[in-house]
Amino acid sequence: MKTNPCIHTAPLPRGGRSAGAASLTQPGLVVFALCSALLLLSGCSSKKYLMPTPSVYTQPEWNPFAEVPAELQGDTVSVLYITDRALDKEATESVAYGDRRSRSMAFGEAKVTFGDDLPWDQIVQASRTDKRSEKIELKLASTTELARFAPTPPKLVLTDAQLAAFVKAEADATQLEAERRFREDLAARLAKTDRKEVFIYVHGFANSFENATLTTAEVWHFLGREGVPICYTWPAGAGGLLGYQYTLESTQFTVYHFKQALRLIASCPEVEKVHIIAHSRGTAVTTDAIRELHLEIRGTANTQETLKLGTVVLAAADIDLDVVIARNATERIGQAVERAAVYISNHDKALGISGWLFGGVRRLGDADTKMFDEDELNALRSSQRLQLIDARIKQAGLIGHSYFHHNAAVSSDIVLLLRYQLPPGADHGRPLSASELGLWVIDDDYPGATWSLPDPAKAE
């Protein structure tokens, strides 16, 4: 979800049915409160600047960009995108995607520029300091659709003979050609980097195609421009109460396509591992897709090996916590990934609003360990696969929902997790502190003044 610097209002009550919420008895006040809350979630049109430098990159003796290949340097980042957004028919100058849904998935290239003709050394310098002399504006320079997959399903109405044979040569040819071109493009991108892994970003509510690709580009930049960045962008609502309702159903609509995308990426022989960063309602898309794929695969194969799933990051997850436990924990979808890191924050006002709208039901992104019994807490403490990370931060913007890249401490931990694959704990070079309740804890001072990346991970 995009934060909205244009709207200023007092935060709504957390937990839903508080005295403050109950006092909104007149229909007009209720509607006003709902609309104000969702305007906060939707964002307003504004320029986007390069995210704050992760704190781990500010050590003057260390250049984390020293080993970026020459071909991947420069002020332009090429993002591979996959989308089931419908084309914007009103766009005349170039390919553009809106918030409507498309039954056919497409892929292409989005080029993102950092500043206005900035030299590489200046971008690197700005990416290693917490106090930049000038903001670096990110812009979507161009969008090129490279291929479109067959609609799903190819036909809504099939004869008995078609259903029995399931032979649709035209649709098959379209699908096979799009898959071939995708694998070819992805292989060419992987050839430019020593790290044969992909990093998929799945956005949340009220994110435009442009915003999603810009965020993908900046996060990949701070991952050292290693591997290949992929933006999976789906038809999220444009904001407001109706937009949020539309988004909830779009998360269900897009799951089948995201499953297609994950299978396709894993089918590329050059790909060694797939990592996912999911934010807000994008976490529902991600967990539902992995759950369904796990149910489909686990009877005959190892899901993790089949899909090559490495680390899955769930940040500010806007999912009903009871639903997560009932649908995902019971099906053991954690077995489908190497590790999962769930970032939670009780300062996330957007999730407070979301929980309030849904009658006080707590969201995964602001989970409270008081909900778990002693055996469950013991399991959290000992888990090698699940990391539950409590972001006790204050520097996270007006709403505090996009802290995974707006907060320099949290983005630092994501860098240590995804780029360097470090386990939690100071002994491993990732100095999260452990709470007595089974969570890892991070604050605004992370990783601390005495921190240094352990060799041999540190670039010279």
PDB file of N, CA and C in Angstrom, residues 239-293:
ATOM      1  N   GLY A 239      -7.811   2.668  -4.716  1.00  0.00           N
ATOM      2  CA  GLY A 239      -7.971   3.402  -3.470  1.00  0.00           C
ATOM      3  C   GLY A 239      -9.425   3.600  -3.100  1.00  0.00           C
ATOM      4  N   GLY A 240      -9.663   4.007  -1.853  1.00  0.00           N
ATOM      5  CA  GLY A 240     -11.010   4.222  -1.372  1.00  0.00           C
ATOM      6  C   GLY A 240     -11.677   2.921  -0.961  1.00  0.00           C
ATOM      7  N   LEU A 241     -12.895   3.037  -0.431  1.00  0.00           N
ATOM      8  CA  LEU A 241     -13.618   1.873   0.075  1.00  0.00           C
ATOM      9  C   LEU A 241     -13.888   0.856  -1.017  1.00  0.00           C
ATOM     10  N   LEU A 242     -14.384   1.313  -2.176  1.00  0.00           N
ATOM     11  CA  LEU A 242     -14.664   0.385  -3.270  1.00  0.00           C
ATOM     12  C   LEU A 242     -13.375  -0.222  -3.813  1.00  0.00           C
ATOM     13  N   GLY A 243     -12.306   0.575  -3.832  1.00  0.00           N
ATOM     14  CA  GLY A 243     -11.029   0.056  -4.298  1.00  0.00           C
ATOM     15  C   GLY A 243     -10.506  -1.049  -3.397  1.00  0.00           C
ATOM     16  N   TYR A 244     -10.712  -0.915  -2.103  1.00  0.00           N
ATOM     17  CA  TYR A 244     -10.253  -1.943  -1.174  1.00  0.00           C
ATOM     18  C   TYR A 244     -11.056  -3.226  -1.339  1.00  0.00           C
ATOM     19  N   GLN A 245     -12.363  -3.074  -1.524  1.00  0.00           N
ATOM     20  CA  GLN A 245     -13.215  -4.249  -1.781  1.00  0.00           C
ATOM     21  C   GLN A 245     -12.779  -4.943  -3.067  1.00  0.00           C
ATOM     22  N   TYR A 246     -12.511  -4.157  -4.090  1.00  0.00           N
ATOM     23  CA  TYR A 246     -12.070  -4.706  -5.371  1.00  0.00           C
ATOM     24  C   TYR A 246     -10.736  -5.437  -5.205  1.00  0.00           C
ATOM     25  N   THR A 247      -9.846  -4.864  -4.406  1.00  0.00           N
ATOM     26  CA  THR A 247      -8.541  -5.468  -4.170  1.00  0.00           C
ATOM     27  C   THR A 247      -8.670  -6.821  -3.490  1.00  0.00           C
ATOM     28  N   LEU A 248      -9.559  -6.928  -2.512  1.00  0.00           N
ATOM     29  CA  LEU A 248      -9.737  -8.193  -1.801  1.00  0.00           C
ATOM     30  C   LEU A 248     -10.083  -9.319  -2.767  1.00  0.00           C
ATOM     31  N   GLU A 249     -10.929  -9.026  -3.735  1.00  0.00           N
ATOM     32  CA  GLU A 249     -11.302 -10.061  -4.697  1.00  0.00           C
ATOM     33  C   GLU A 249     -10.241 -10.235  -5.773  1.00  0.00           C
ATOM     34  N   SER A 250      -9.489  -9.178  -6.069  1.00  0.00           N
ATOM     35  CA  SER A 250      -8.402  -9.297  -7.037  1.00  0.00           C
ATOM     36  C   SER A 250      -7.286 -10.200  -6.515  1.00  0.00           C
ATOM     37  N   THR A 251      -7.098 -10.229  -5.197  1.00  0.00           N
ATOM     38  CA  THR A 251      -6.093 -11.142  -4.645  1.00  0.00           C
ATOM     39  C   THR A 251      -6.468 -12.590  -4.935  1.00  0.00           C
ATOM     40  N   GLN A 252      -7.757 -12.883  -4.992  1.00  0.00           N
ATOM     41  CA  GLN A 252      -8.194 -14.235  -5.346  1.00  0.00           C
ATOM     42  C   GLN A 252      -8.073 -14.458  -6.853  1.00  0.00           C
ATOM     43  N   PHE A 253      -8.420 -13.436  -7.616  1.00  0.00           N
ATOM     44  CA  PHE A 253      -8.350 -13.535  -9.076  1.00  0.00           C
ATOM     45  C   PHE A 253      -6.933 -13.841  -9.550  1.00  0.00           C
ATOM     46  N   THR A 254      -5.940 -13.212  -8.952  1.00  0.00           N
ATOM     47  CA  THR A 254      -4.578 -13.280  -9.484  1.00  0.00           C
ATOM     48  C   THR A 254      -3.795 -14.504  -9.022  1.00  0.00           C
ATOM     49  N   VAL A 255      -4.316 -15.247  -8.047  1.00  0.00           N
ATOM     50  CA  VAL A 255      -3.568 -16.386  -7.499  1.00  0.00           C
ATOM     51  C   VAL A 255      -3.221 -17.402  -8.573  1.00  0.00           C
ATOM     52  N   TYR A 256      -4.169 -17.723  -9.450  1.00  0.00           N
ATOM     53  CA  TYR A 256      -3.897 -18.720 -10.491  1.00  0.00           C
ATOM     54  C   TYR A 256      -2.749 -18.259 -11.390  1.00  0.00           C
ATOM     55  N   HIS A 257      -2.751 -16.988 -11.741  1.00  0.00           N
ATOM     56  CA  HIS A 257      -1.691 -16.467 -12.602  1.00  0.00           C
ATOM     57  C   HIS A 257      -0.344 -16.451 -11.884  1.00  0.00           C
ATOM     58  N   PHE A 258      -0.350 -16.118 -10.594  1.00  0.00           N
ATOM     59  CA  PHE A 258       0.922 -16.134  -9.864  1.00  0.00           C
ATOM     60  C   PHE A 258       1.462 -17.556  -9.758  1.00  0.00           C
ATOM     61  N   LYS A 259       0.573 -18.517  -9.614  1.00  0.00           N
ATOM     62  CA  LYS A 259       0.998 -19.926  -9.634  1.00  0.00           C
ATOM     63  C   LYS A 259       1.640 -20.262 -10.981  1.00  0.00           C
ATOM     64  N   GLN A 260       1.026 -19.809 -12.056  1.00  0.00           N
ATOM     65  CA  GLN A 260       1.606 -20.007 -13.388  1.00  0.00           C
ATOM     66  C   GLN A 260       3.004 -19.402 -13.463  1.00  0.00           C
ATOM     67  N   ALA A 261       3.127 -18.188 -12.938  1.00  0.00           N
ATOM     68  CA  ALA A 261       4.413 -17.489 -13.001  1.00  0.00           C
ATOM     69  C   ALA A 261       5.480 -18.230 -12.213  1.00  0.00           C
ATOM     70  N   LEU A 262       5.150 -18.709 -11.016  1.00  0.00           N
ATOM     71  CA  LEU A 262       6.119 -19.428 -10.203  1.00  0.00           C
ATOM     72  C   LEU A 262       6.572 -20.721 -10.873  1.00  0.00           C
ATOM     73  N   ARG A 263       5.634 -21.445 -11.449  1.00  0.00           N
ATOM     74  CA  ARG A 263       5.990 -22.684 -12.160  1.00  0.00           C
ATOM     75  C   ARG A 263       6.880 -22.371 -13.361  1.00  0.00           C
ATOM     76  N   LEU A 264       6.561 -21.318 -14.082  1.00  0.00           N
ATOM     77  CA  LEU A 264       7.326 -20.957 -15.266  1.00  0.00           C
ATOM     78  C   LEU A 264       8.745 -20.544 -14.901  1.00  0.00           C
ATOM     79  N   ILE A 265       8.883 -19.723 -13.889  1.00  0.00           N
ATOM     80  CA  ILE A 265      10.220 -19.283 -13.455  1.00  0.00           C
ATOM     81  C   ILE A 265      11.062 -20.483 -13.025  1.00  0.00           C
ATOM     82  N   ALA A 266      10.464 -21.371 -12.245  1.00  0.00           N
ATOM     83  CA  ALA A 266      11.195 -22.542 -11.765  1.00  0.00           C
ATOM     84  C   ALA A 266      11.573 -23.492 -12.901  1.00  0.00           C
ATOM     85  N   SER A 267      10.820 -23.449 -13.995  1.00  0.00           N
ATOM     86  CA  SER A 267      11.106 -24.342 -15.123  1.00  0.00           C
ATOM     87  C   SER A 267      12.306 -23.894 -15.938  1.00  0.00           C
ATOM     88  N   CYS A 268      12.798 -22.697 -15.695  1.00  0.00           N
ATOM     89  CA  CYS A 268      13.974 -22.205 -16.412  1.00  0.00           C
ATOM     90  C   CYS A 268      15.209 -22.883 -15.818  1.00  0.00           C
ATOM     91  N   PRO A 269      15.946 -23.667 -16.603  1.00  0.00           N
ATOM     92  CA  PRO A 269      17.074 -24.432 -16.050  1.00  0.00           C
ATOM     93  C   PRO A 269      18.144 -23.567 -15.402  1.00  0.00           C
ATOM     94  N   GLU A 270      18.300 -22.339 -15.863  1.00  0.00           N
ATOM     95  CA  GLU A 270      19.353 -21.474 -15.336  1.00  0.00           C
ATOM     96  C   GLU A 270      19.040 -20.936 -13.936  1.00  0.00           C
ATOM     97  N   VAL A 271      17.777 -20.981 -13.531  1.00  0.00           N
ATOM     98  CA  VAL A 271      17.385 -20.473 -12.216  1.00  0.00           C
ATOM     99  C   VAL A 271      17.745 -21.485 -11.145  1.00  0.00           C
ATOM    100  N   GLU A 272      18.510 -21.033 -10.151  1.00  0.00           N
ATOM    101  CA  GLU A 272      18.883 -21.911  -9.044  1.00  0.00           C
ATOM    102  C   GLU A 272      17.981 -21.710  -7.832  1.00  0.00           C
ATOM    103  N   LYS A 273      17.483 -20.499  -7.650  1.00  0.00           N
ATOM    104  CA  LYS A 273      16.670 -20.238  -6.469  1.00  0.00           C
ATOM    105  C   LYS A 273      15.736 -19.055  -6.730  1.00  0.00           C
ATOM    106  N   VAL A 274      14.571 -19.110  -6.086  1.00  0.00           N
ATOM    107  CA  VAL A 274      13.557 -18.066  -6.232  1.00  0.00           C
ATOM    108  C   VAL A 274      13.243 -17.488  -4.855  1.00  0.00           C
ATOM    109  N   HIS A 275      13.416 -16.164  -4.706  1.00  0.00           N
ATOM    110  CA  HIS A 275      13.084 -15.471  -3.468  1.00  0.00           C
ATOM    111  C   HIS A 275      11.899 -14.533  -3.727  1.00  0.00           C
ATOM    112  N   ILE A 276      11.069 -14.344  -2.716  1.00  0.00           N
ATOM    113  CA  ILE A 276       9.881 -13.498  -2.863  1.00  0.00           C
ATOM    114  C   ILE A 276       9.832 -12.485  -1.729  1.00  0.00           C
ATOM    115  N   ILE A 277       9.594 -11.230  -2.098  1.00  0.00           N
ATOM    116  CA  ILE A 277       9.306 -10.174  -1.117  1.00  0.00           C
ATOM    117  C   ILE A 277       7.868  -9.741  -1.352  1.00  0.00           C
ATOM    118  N   ALA A 278       6.995 -10.041  -0.407  1.00  0.00           N
ATOM    119  CA  ALA A 278       5.580  -9.704  -0.547  1.00  0.00           C
ATOM    120  C   ALA A 278       5.195  -8.679   0.500  1.00  0.00           C
ATOM    121  N   HIS A 279       4.384  -7.709   0.085  1.00  0.00           N
ATOM    122  CA  HIS A 279       4.013  -6.611   0.979  1.00  0.00           C
ATOM    123  C   HIS A 279       2.496  -6.461   1.036  1.00  0.00           C
ATOM    124  N   SER A 280       1.983  -6.225   2.241  1.00  0.00           N
ATOM    125  CA  SER A 280       0.587  -5.885   2.440  1.00  0.00           C
ATOM    126  C   SER A 280      -0.342  -6.972   1.878  1.00  0.00           C
ATOM    127  N   ARG A 281      -1.288  -6.613   0.996  1.00  0.00           N
ATOM    128  CA  ARG A 281      -2.184  -7.631   0.426  1.00  0.00           C
ATOM    129  C   ARG A 281      -1.454  -8.554  -0.542  1.00  0.00           C
ATOM    130  N   GLY A 282      -0.271  -8.169  -0.975  1.00  0.00           N
ATOM    131  CA  GLY A 282       0.524  -9.077  -1.793  1.00  0.00           C
ATOM    132  C   GLY A 282       0.934 -10.319  -1.037  1.00  0.00           C
ATOM    133  N   THR A 283       0.934 -10.243   0.306  1.00  0.00           N
ATOM    134  CA  THR A 283       1.242 -11.426   1.100  1.00  0.00           C
ATOM    135  C   THR A 283       0.136 -12.476   0.987  1.00  0.00           C
ATOM    136  N   ALA A 284      -1.107 -12.032   0.801  1.00  0.00           N
ATOM    137  CA  ALA A 284      -2.203 -12.981   0.610  1.00  0.00           C
ATOM    138  C   ALA A 284      -2.068 -13.694  -0.736  1.00  0.00           C
ATOM    139  N   VAL A 285      -1.697 -12.928  -1.770  1.00  0.00           N
ATOM    140  CA  VAL A 285      -1.458 -13.526  -3.085  1.00  0.00           C
ATOM    141  C   VAL A 285      -0.371 -14.592  -2.979  1.00  0.00           C
ATOM    142  N   THR A 286       0.702 -14.248  -2.299  1.00  0.00           N
ATOM    143  CA  THR A 286       1.856 -15.136  -2.196  1.00  0.00           C
ATOM    144  C   THR A 286       1.546 -16.394  -1.409  1.00  0.00           C
ATOM    145  N   THR A 287       0.974 -16.242  -0.221  1.00  0.00           N
ATOM    146  CA  THR A 287       0.722 -17.411   0.622  1.00  0.00           C
ATOM    147  C   THR A 287      -0.352 -18.316   0.031  1.00  0.00           C
ATOM    148  N   ASP A 288      -1.375 -17.728  -0.598  1.00  0.00           N
ATOM    149  CA  ASP A 288      -2.406 -18.557  -1.219  1.00  0.00           C
ATOM    150  C   ASP A 288      -1.843 -19.352  -2.391  1.00  0.00           C
ATOM    151  N   ALA A 289      -0.996 -18.708  -3.185  1.00  0.00           N
ATOM    152  CA  ALA A 289      -0.403 -19.401  -4.337  1.00  0.00           C
ATOM    153  C   ALA A 289       0.505 -20.537  -3.882  1.00  0.00           C
ATOM    154  N   ILE A 290       1.350 -20.272  -2.889  1.00  0.00           N
ATOM    155  CA  ILE A 290       2.252 -21.314  -2.395  1.00  0.00           C
ATOM    156  C   ILE A 290       1.458 -22.451  -1.768  1.00  0.00           C
ATOM    157  N   ARG A 291       0.393 -22.113  -1.047  1.00  0.00           N
ATOM    158  CA  ARG A 291      -0.443 -23.146  -0.432  1.00  0.00           C
ATOM    159  C   ARG A 291      -1.033 -24.067  -1.497  1.00  0.00           C
ATOM    160  N   GLU A 292      -1.625 -23.477  -2.527  1.00  0.00           N
ATOM    161  CA  GLU A 292      -2.257 -24.296  -3.565  1.00  0.00           C
ATOM    162  C   GLU A 292      -1.227 -25.140  -4.315  1.00  0.00           C
ATOM    163  N   LEU A 293      -0.072 -24.555  -4.598  1.00  0.00           N
ATOM    164  CA  LEU A 293       0.975 -25.306  -5.286  1.00  0.00           C
ATOM    165  C   LEU A 293       1.491 -26.447  -4.404  1.00  0.00           C
TER     166      LEU A 293
END
